[in-house]
């Protein structure tokens, strides 16, 4: 069934392209597992089929990608949704969040709150007055920490947040107990647990549904509706391919899908990482690439409450689901 | 009959004395601020990339009135004064010892000079290992950054006291203690102060760097925070405050210098 | 070629914005081949006057002009107390600086440079930097630099006052010998009365606050050999006359902080 | 009959001339290194907190032979030379302009002096925003840190050229261009070099800070990396290399100075 | 009290590790109330000798001693060319420095300070810092500081050579007046031959490389009023004699870089 569907859509894509010229698109991205759908779409030639030429622009950090997308120096950005993105929009740098690129979801969580192995804390509620390590203020980790605490009757004012700037810094501060808890993501969580100096007290996905990262279009790129839709068609096919390969569940347990090893191979190739590590940290993604639009609203409200966003922004100014819906319609979904 | 011509001598270095009226400076600054404001108002550069001066001042005021600035400033001031005081006291003490004792000089000066060129911030990871991530490492890194220039200036101040002053003192019957107290110390004071002033800039730089790496509060942490959040007006307000802090620090030292060295 | 200083007055504005009258009503001339010495107590405006004549300061009133029969721009040579050799130029490069600026050919520069370096007795030090020279040798280089442009007027502002007494004596003798060969019109500033009488055709004595000409004294002694026994009493008489004119002012000057 | 006593005059400033033999320095350094090694060998201090000198050298050698050092060093050198060159060129140029034009001086000098005390590292978030990707912001921050001291020294070098040299040149018929080229430029050179030397330290400090905050490769990133991993020997090796880098940089500038200013 | 310099020799090690013989075979004495002047060309070792006498340098050979009838340690007063006033002390504090170090009571310090400040003509400037004084006034303060300890031997190393010619003339006269009141045994170093003849009871002429005593010339003129007309020729004769002794050496010294 799956194959047939894929073939169908590829045909429908092909029929569309005949009249148009090949378009070149700069895509800003990071060498992370969560960029997998883009890797897949490139490797499997989905973009080619849409007559698009995608030029990956590799970045070292998330924030410059947002800036570059908003500023129009890349057409498409793929990275985490942070407070800085909202602030940029509030500051007049428009961009559109158009598709899912990874989220926290119950059963698929890839981030968690950890404490040292011998810690007394067993639930987040025990962290009152303690030090929690995050990467940077305004980061997704910041958001996760805040939301988790709120779920357990605390707030950020009840703890001390320590920005440690890097994942390595977080792990080692946990190891040397310079902080009482940290937020971490996979595969680092597995590493910490294996090395025996930390334990998970809650999974982020158990606490909330959270749209951590997304695909962004620069305003100029979004205006060219035809190309934008074609891009999303290729992308949606890739998310599906990803989902079917690595996110299939049987009886509440993750099982390898049919192209499991191929997908792992592609990711390992693009991220220069050990496939075994990659297998531990495969983020959840919507099969159709749809955004968790309601969560964007939640995020904006939370950041505004914490004064991490300068001005209130209207979600409709940043989220564009029309393009993806149109692409999905064209794909026959 | 010969005709004589007269060649009047004109001032050929008049160009050196050319005067620019005092108001030009004021006009210059005002003009640049106005231009900047205009560029922002007309949206030639997006406000995110270059916030307007009025916006910076407004946001700066908000930071002040909300008490956020004070909280961060106090955290920073505590670190900078603590670190500066510790570094300066140790620097002066060790500098005096090295300056007075030829043995200490011979043994320790080469070591001092080989540690001096290390950018002190590189020791921060080590210092975090030694002192943890609280206030201690930040104070320690500032103290370390202040220690070396103060030490080296104190040392060279002692070494470069005009020998004819020492000779005069000895001839008039001064004891060794007297020579140190009444000649070498006051003679080295201007150089020590030069070191203290040099160290002030380094202290501020290290403060900001240290706060960027692991701090919740502090002007440096605040600047990085707003940088992470892309709230550039507040970031610029923070930078403005740092500049004022630097200026005040420098002025304070100058004032102290005038008080302590009235004879210069 | 004759230099005329006409009604010169100079007012400075000091750091407290007060006007200070430094020179008032200065009138004199320097004839062809004449050696004129300015003496006066500290702060009477000797340097100010010399700078005005050299075109390094504008007079507030009056003017200084060259009278000559041709239309050529007058050239000047100058020697300072602070010597003002260019530290980054060798002795040769210093001496030929003025020629370089006048666009003289390389060959001619080499010749003239050699000639004047020899004249001041610095042969062998052409390639030395100023820092490698003693005070007396530096001042010789400074003199060679001023002579090398063969100036219409030579200006010297206390050229020897930074030297020690013995070196000064030797340099005075040498200067006279050189002057005798070149016979340049010269305006020479000094504090030292013996030096003035020893060198001058005419001594102009300035008084202070404001600086004005107290007296112009022609020295009626042969140019060479004034230190001989037979002129001793006349030499002393000139010296005493000048010292009497200056003494009170000099004592006052000493009291000023 | 009166008895006369003889009082022989003794040198009362002999203490100033007291000499310490040259080998004391060598012995001193060796002694301290041995002591350090011993403290580590006897496990008085855990090796994590203070690695032994031999361990540092061994690990340093490993960093070199594995090629890891080279990779990081090249990344850092590229940044530091790029940034230093850009900052120095702009600093000298702007300094000369401000020094020569009284109008530019009146308008821009107050602005320069109000930006000077900002610890440049605070501008890093802003610069990342402006320059975005990769190497540019690091080079820019170094250039900025170098720009100011070089500018201010160039400016004051030009302003403080001995006026009697300018007067001499003018008297000997030098044109304005000649005065600038043959007097003011060489006269300002020593001060410019002082600025360049001052800036070298700042450049290294900013390099490390910038790399600590945002870089994959580079000596600063390496030091922070091993700090995070608690591998103190490699961290110390990195610090050692930074110290050598600083020393080399300084020596290089001194060599250049001797070449360019032989008359000093 | 009499000061004896006996067989003094001094060798320096220069920067190239060569031994330089600066002084050789120096023998002379300074009697009570005697004013001895050392003259000689640049670099002949005048300052070195003065420093040895002052206990600021050790002789390589020989010794310097005070002969006195009591057991008191001799006190010294010293005046340098560079003046060496303590910049951070007011004129009064500078002048009374030596008394302070000798543990003299505050009251006595105030009295003596006042007395010697008045003697050098600095009344009214007690509270001034050295930087607020002119060159001549600084040197007066330096002299007052040396006088205030009422030394057994006064040492002066070219005290006036940094002053301008007129100020120097005035200061020489003043020094003589003061000396006449205090009659301190004095060792005075100068380059200036006129100054030497004007001030000295005995002039010691040094030659250079190595510095040794060329001649000791007693000046047989009344101590006060040597500049009078009637002593002029005798004054000149002494000057010429000394100049002839030094001239060749001085010319050589000038050639040294
Ligand atoms: N640039 C200036 N600004 C203000 N006052 C000045 C300036 N130059 C000189 N004067 C004043 O003008 C007067 C004459 O100074 P000038 O230097 O010509 O004296 P001088 O006779 O050369 O003194 P000296 O013998 O000390 O060299 C002095 O009172 C001095 O303070
Ligand atoms: N510390 C020293 N080390 C090496 N050589 C020295 C030292 N001090 C003096 N000399 C040498 O000893 C000689 C005598 O020097 P000294 O300063 O006593 O001469 P001086 O007669 O006082 O000269 P001047 O008239 O220039 O003051 C000189 O050749 C000098 O170079
Ligand atoms: Mg003058
Ligand atoms: Mg001497």
JSON list of N, CA, C and O in Angstrom, two decimals, chain B residues 38-58:
[
{"chain": "B", "resi": 38, "resn": "UNK", "atom": "N", "xyz": [17.30, 58.22, 12.23]},
{"chain": "B", "resi": 38, "resn": "UNK", "atom": "CA", "xyz": [16.61, 58.37, 10.96]},
{"chain": "B", "resi": 38, "resn": "UNK", "atom": "C", "xyz": [16.67, 57.09, 10.16]},
{"chain": "B", "resi": 38, "resn": "UNK", "atom": "O", "xyz": [15.65, 56.62, 9.62]},
{"chain": "B", "resi": 39, "resn": "UNK", "atom": "N", "xyz": [17.87, 56.52, 10.09]},
{"chain": "B", "resi": 39, "resn": "UNK", "atom": "CA", "xyz": [18.05, 55.27, 9.35]},
{"chain": "B", "resi": 39, "resn": "UNK", "atom": "C", "xyz": [17.09, 54.21, 9.87]},
{"chain": "B", "resi": 39, "resn": "UNK", "atom": "O", "xyz": [16.50, 53.45, 9.11]},
{"chain": "B", "resi": 40, "resn": "UNK", "atom": "N", "xyz": [16.92, 54.19, 11.19]},
{"chain": "B", "resi": 40, "resn": "UNK", "atom": "CA", "xyz": [16.03, 53.20, 11.79]},
{"chain": "B", "resi": 40, "resn": "UNK", "atom": "C", "xyz": [14.58, 53.53, 11.52]},
{"chain": "B", "resi": 40, "resn": "UNK", "atom": "O", "xyz": [13.77, 52.68, 11.15]},
{"chain": "B", "resi": 41, "resn": "UNK", "atom": "N", "xyz": [14.23, 54.81, 11.68]},
{"chain": "B", "resi": 41, "resn": "UNK", "atom": "CA", "xyz": [12.84, 55.23, 11.49]},
{"chain": "B", "resi": 41, "resn": "UNK", "atom": "C", "xyz": [12.38, 54.96, 10.06]},
{"chain": "B", "resi": 41, "resn": "UNK", "atom": "O", "xyz": [11.24, 54.59, 9.82]},
{"chain": "B", "resi": 42, "resn": "UNK", "atom": "N", "xyz": [13.27, 55.21, 9.13]},
{"chain": "B", "resi": 42, "resn": "UNK", "atom": "CA", "xyz": [12.90, 55.03, 7.72]},
{"chain": "B", "resi": 42, "resn": "UNK", "atom": "C", "xyz": [13.00, 53.55, 7.32]},
{"chain": "B", "resi": 42, "resn": "UNK", "atom": "O", "xyz": [12.83, 53.22, 6.16]},
{"chain": "B", "resi": 43, "resn": "UNK", "atom": "N", "xyz": [13.33, 52.72, 8.32]},
{"chain": "B", "resi": 43, "resn": "UNK", "atom": "CA", "xyz": [13.40, 51.28, 8.07]},
{"chain": "B", "resi": 43, "resn": "UNK", "atom": "C", "xyz": [14.41, 50.89, 6.99]},
{"chain": "B", "resi": 43, "resn": "UNK", "atom": "O", "xyz": [14.21, 49.91, 6.27]},
{"chain": "B", "resi": 44, "resn": "UNK", "atom": "N", "xyz": [15.48, 51.68, 6.88]},
{"chain": "B", "resi": 44, "resn": "UNK", "atom": "CA", "xyz": [16.51, 51.34, 5.91]},
{"chain": "B", "resi": 44, "resn": "UNK", "atom": "C", "xyz": [17.24, 50.10, 6.38]},
{"chain": "B", "resi": 44, "resn": "UNK", "atom": "O", "xyz": [17.61, 49.22, 5.60]},
{"chain": "B", "resi": 45, "resn": "UNK", "atom": "N", "xyz": [17.44, 50.02, 7.68]},
{"chain": "B", "resi": 45, "resn": "UNK", "atom": "CA", "xyz": [17.98, 48.80, 8.27]},
{"chain": "B", "resi": 45, "resn": "UNK", "atom": "C", "xyz": [16.91, 48.28, 9.22]},
{"chain": "B", "resi": 45, "resn": "UNK", "atom": "O", "xyz": [16.32, 49.05, 9.97]},
{"chain": "B", "resi": 46, "resn": "UNK", "atom": "N", "xyz": [16.62, 46.98, 9.18]},
{"chain": "B", "resi": 46, "resn": "UNK", "atom": "CA", "xyz": [15.57, 46.47, 10.07]},
{"chain": "B", "resi": 46, "resn": "UNK", "atom": "C", "xyz": [15.95, 46.67, 11.53]},
{"chain": "B", "resi": 46, "resn": "UNK", "atom": "O", "xyz": [17.12, 46.53, 11.89]},
{"chain": "B", "resi": 47, "resn": "UNK", "atom": "N", "xyz": [14.97, 47.02, 12.35]},
{"chain": "B", "resi": 47, "resn": "UNK", "atom": "CA", "xyz": [15.24, 47.34, 13.75]},
{"chain": "B", "resi": 47, "resn": "UNK", "atom": "C", "xyz": [15.91, 46.19, 14.50]},
{"chain": "B", "resi": 47, "resn": "UNK", "atom": "O", "xyz": [16.61, 46.41, 15.47]},
{"chain": "B", "resi": 48, "resn": "UNK", "atom": "N", "xyz": [15.69, 44.99, 14.04]},
{"chain": "B", "resi": 48, "resn": "UNK", "atom": "CA", "xyz": [16.31, 43.86, 14.71]},
{"chain": "B", "resi": 48, "resn": "UNK", "atom": "C", "xyz": [17.82, 43.94, 14.61]},
{"chain": "B", "resi": 48, "resn": "UNK", "atom": "O", "xyz": [18.55, 43.62, 15.54]},
{"chain": "B", "resi": 49, "resn": "UNK", "atom": "N", "xyz": [18.31, 44.40, 13.47]},
{"chain": "B", "resi": 49, "resn": "UNK", "atom": "CA", "xyz": [19.74, 44.46, 13.24]},
{"chain": "B", "resi": 49, "resn": "UNK", "atom": "C", "xyz": [20.37, 45.70, 13.83]},
{"chain": "B", "resi": 49, "resn": "UNK", "atom": "O", "xyz": [21.50, 45.67, 14.26]},
{"chain": "B", "resi": 50, "resn": "UNK", "atom": "N", "xyz": [19.64, 46.78, 13.80]},
{"chain": "B", "resi": 50, "resn": "UNK", "atom": "CA", "xyz": [20.16, 48.02, 14.36]},
{"chain": "B", "resi": 50, "resn": "UNK", "atom": "C", "xyz": [19.01, 48.78, 15.00]},
{"chain": "B", "resi": 50, "resn": "UNK", "atom": "O", "xyz": [18.30, 49.52, 14.33]},
{"chain": "B", "resi": 51, "resn": "UNK", "atom": "N", "xyz": [18.85, 48.58, 16.30]},
{"chain": "B", "resi": 51, "resn": "UNK", "atom": "CA", "xyz": [17.75, 49.28, 16.97]},
{"chain": "B", "resi": 51, "resn": "UNK", "atom": "C", "xyz": [18.02, 50.78, 17.04]},
{"chain": "B", "resi": 51, "resn": "UNK", "atom": "O", "xyz": [19.18, 51.21, 17.08]},
{"chain": "B", "resi": 52, "resn": "UNK", "atom": "N", "xyz": [16.97, 51.56, 17.05]},
{"chain": "B", "resi": 52, "resn": "UNK", "atom": "CA", "xyz": [17.12, 53.02, 17.09]},
{"chain": "B", "resi": 52, "resn": "UNK", "atom": "C", "xyz": [17.58, 53.46, 18.48]},
{"chain": "B", "resi": 52, "resn": "UNK", "atom": "O", "xyz": [17.25, 52.81, 19.47]},
{"chain": "B", "resi": 53, "resn": "UNK", "atom": "N", "xyz": [18.35, 54.56, 18.54]},
{"chain": "B", "resi": 53, "resn": "UNK", "atom": "CA", "xyz": [18.83, 55.06, 19.84]},
{"chain": "B", "resi": 53, "resn": "UNK", "atom": "C", "xyz": [17.68, 55.30, 20.81]},
{"chain": "B", "resi": 53, "resn": "UNK", "atom": "O", "xyz": [17.79, 54.95, 21.99]},
{"chain": "B", "resi": 54, "resn": "UNK", "atom": "N", "xyz": [16.58, 55.86, 20.32]},
{"chain": "B", "resi": 54, "resn": "UNK", "atom": "CA", "xyz": [15.46, 56.13, 21.24]},
{"chain": "B", "resi": 54, "resn": "UNK", "atom": "C", "xyz": [14.92, 54.82, 21.80]},
{"chain": "B", "resi": 54, "resn": "UNK", "atom": "O", "xyz": [14.59, 54.72, 22.98]},
{"chain": "B", "resi": 55, "resn": "UNK", "atom": "N", "xyz": [14.85, 53.80, 20.92]},
{"chain": "B", "resi": 55, "resn": "UNK", "atom": "CA", "xyz": [14.36, 52.50, 21.38]},
{"chain": "B", "resi": 55, "resn": "UNK", "atom": "C", "xyz": [15.29, 51.93, 22.45]},
{"chain": "B", "resi": 55, "resn": "UNK", "atom": "O", "xyz": [14.84, 51.36, 23.45]},
{"chain": "B", "resi": 56, "resn": "UNK", "atom": "N", "xyz": [16.62, 52.09, 22.23]},
{"chain": "B", "resi": 56, "resn": "UNK", "atom": "CA", "xyz": [17.58, 51.57, 23.21]},
{"chain": "B", "resi": 56, "resn": "UNK", "atom": "C", "xyz": [17.40, 52.27, 24.55]},
{"chain": "B", "resi": 56, "resn": "UNK", "atom": "O", "xyz": [17.36, 51.63, 25.60]},
{"chain": "B", "resi": 57, "resn": "UNK", "atom": "N", "xyz": [17.26, 53.59, 24.49]},
{"chain": "B", "resi": 57, "resn": "UNK", "atom": "CA", "xyz": [17.10, 54.34, 25.73]},
{"chain": "B", "resi": 57, "resn": "UNK", "atom": "C", "xyz": [15.80, 53.94, 26.42]},
{"chain": "B", "resi": 57, "resn": "UNK", "atom": "O", "xyz": [15.76, 53.72, 27.64]},
{"chain": "B", "resi": 58, "resn": "UNK", "atom": "N", "xyz": [14.73, 53.83, 25.63]},
{"chain": "B", "resi": 58, "resn": "UNK", "atom": "CA", "xyz": [13.45, 53.42, 26.22]},
{"chain": "B", "resi": 58, "resn": "UNK", "atom": "C", "xyz": [13.57, 52.06, 26.89]},
{"chain": "B", "resi": 58, "resn": "UNK", "atom": "O", "xyz": [13.16, 51.88, 28.05]}
]
